[in-house]
Amino acid sequence: MKIAIPVDDKSMETSVCQSFGRTPYYLIYDTESKESVFLDNSAVASQGGAGIKAAQTIVDSKVSALLTPRCGENAADVLKAANIKLYKTVNASIQDNIDALNDGKLSLLEDIHPGFHGHGG
């Protein structure tokens, strides 16, 4: 299964990023081959709609699941329309989250926030 995780750096030792739409990079990881690819998030500098643009990047990567601490409503709608499952990360370690997913210990992300939509910072 191919999964995506928002990450702070292009390294398996980096942390899970707290922001899905504004993360600098995405890790695309294949749980069977253990192959990892890091993608630049082109939406990181967007004035607005970063979550939707980021979600489209994930959809285009043909993943089955996204592991993230949180996700905005508009991005979640794009991901769910593509049948991508959203899982809530358990801590900042990439490997811990991959292991938890493989062990069936990650819960589905239920608390989708409305998103910021250009209001505030």
PDB file of N, CA and C in Angstrom, residues 68-71 76 80 86-88 107-113:
ATOM      1  N   THR A  68      -1.758  11.938   8.895  1.00  0.00           N
ATOM      2  CA  THR A  68      -1.565  13.359   9.193  1.00  0.00           C
ATOM      3  C   THR A  68      -2.164  13.693  10.557  1.00  0.00           C
ATOM      4  N   PRO A  69      -1.606  14.693  11.262  1.00  0.00           N
ATOM      5  CA  PRO A  69      -2.183  15.080  12.557  1.00  0.00           C
ATOM      6  C   PRO A  69      -3.552  15.737  12.412  1.00  0.00           C
ATOM      7  N   ARG A  70      -3.752  16.463  11.299  1.00  0.00           N
ATOM      8  CA  ARG A  70      -5.026  17.164  11.088  1.00  0.00           C
ATOM      9  C   ARG A  70      -5.167  17.488   9.609  1.00  0.00           C
ATOM     10  N   CYS A  71      -6.402  17.811   9.222  1.00  0.00           N
ATOM     11  CA  CYS A  71      -6.662  18.100   7.811  1.00  0.00           C
ATOM     12  C   CYS A  71      -7.872  19.018   7.733  1.00  0.00           C
ATOM     13  N   ALA A  76      -9.855  17.492   2.839  1.00  0.00           N
ATOM     14  CA  ALA A  76     -10.421  16.184   3.174  1.00  0.00           C
ATOM     15  C   ALA A  76     -11.450  15.752   2.134  1.00  0.00           C
ATOM     16  N   LYS A  80     -11.133  12.338   0.124  1.00  0.00           N
ATOM     17  CA  LYS A  80     -12.186  11.325   0.260  1.00  0.00           C
ATOM     18  C   LYS A  80     -12.824  11.006  -1.089  1.00  0.00           C
ATOM     19  N   LEU A  86      -7.974   8.675   5.533  1.00  0.00           N
ATOM     20  CA  LEU A  86      -7.225   9.610   6.382  1.00  0.00           C
ATOM     21  C   LEU A  86      -7.033   8.989   7.755  1.00  0.00           C
ATOM     22  N   TYR A  87      -5.780   8.876   8.174  1.00  0.00           N
ATOM     23  CA  TYR A  87      -5.460   8.337   9.491  1.00  0.00           C
ATOM     24  C   TYR A  87      -4.782   9.403  10.329  1.00  0.00           C
ATOM     25  N   LYS A  88      -5.083   9.411  11.619  1.00  0.00           N
ATOM     26  CA  LYS A  88      -4.486  10.369  12.554  1.00  0.00           C
ATOM     27  C   LYS A  88      -3.149   9.836  13.048  1.00  0.00           C
ATOM     28  N   SER A 107      -5.968   5.214  14.157  1.00  0.00           N
ATOM     29  CA  SER A 107      -7.409   5.428  13.995  1.00  0.00           C
ATOM     30  C   SER A 107      -7.652   6.382  12.830  1.00  0.00           C
ATOM     31  N   LEU A 108      -8.834   6.291  12.258  1.00  0.00           N
ATOM     32  CA  LEU A 108      -9.202   7.201  11.181  1.00  0.00           C
ATOM     33  C   LEU A 108      -9.293   8.615  11.731  1.00  0.00           C
ATOM     34  N   LEU A 109      -8.893   9.579  10.935  1.00  0.00           N
ATOM     35  CA  LEU A 109      -8.953  10.989  11.327  1.00  0.00           C
ATOM     36  C   LEU A 109     -10.401  11.454  11.223  1.00  0.00           C
ATOM     37  N   GLU A 110     -10.998  11.762  12.369  1.00  0.00           N
ATOM     38  CA  GLU A 110     -12.408  12.166  12.407  1.00  0.00           C
ATOM     39  C   GLU A 110     -12.582  13.673  12.548  1.00  0.00           C
ATOM     40  N   ASP A 111     -11.668  14.317  13.263  1.00  0.00           N
ATOM     41  CA  ASP A 111     -11.830  15.750  13.563  1.00  0.00           C
ATOM     42  C   ASP A 111     -11.277  16.612  12.424  1.00  0.00           C
ATOM     43  N   ILE A 112     -12.062  16.722  11.374  1.00  0.00           N
ATOM     44  CA  ILE A 112     -11.693  17.559  10.230  1.00  0.00           C
ATOM     45  C   ILE A 112     -12.069  19.002  10.573  1.00  0.00           C
ATOM     46  N   HIS A 113     -11.095  19.903  10.516  1.00  0.00           N
ATOM     47  CA  HIS A 113     -11.404  21.306  10.866  1.00  0.00           C
ATOM     48  C   HIS A 113     -11.880  22.068   9.640  1.00  0.00           C
TER      49      HIS A 113
END
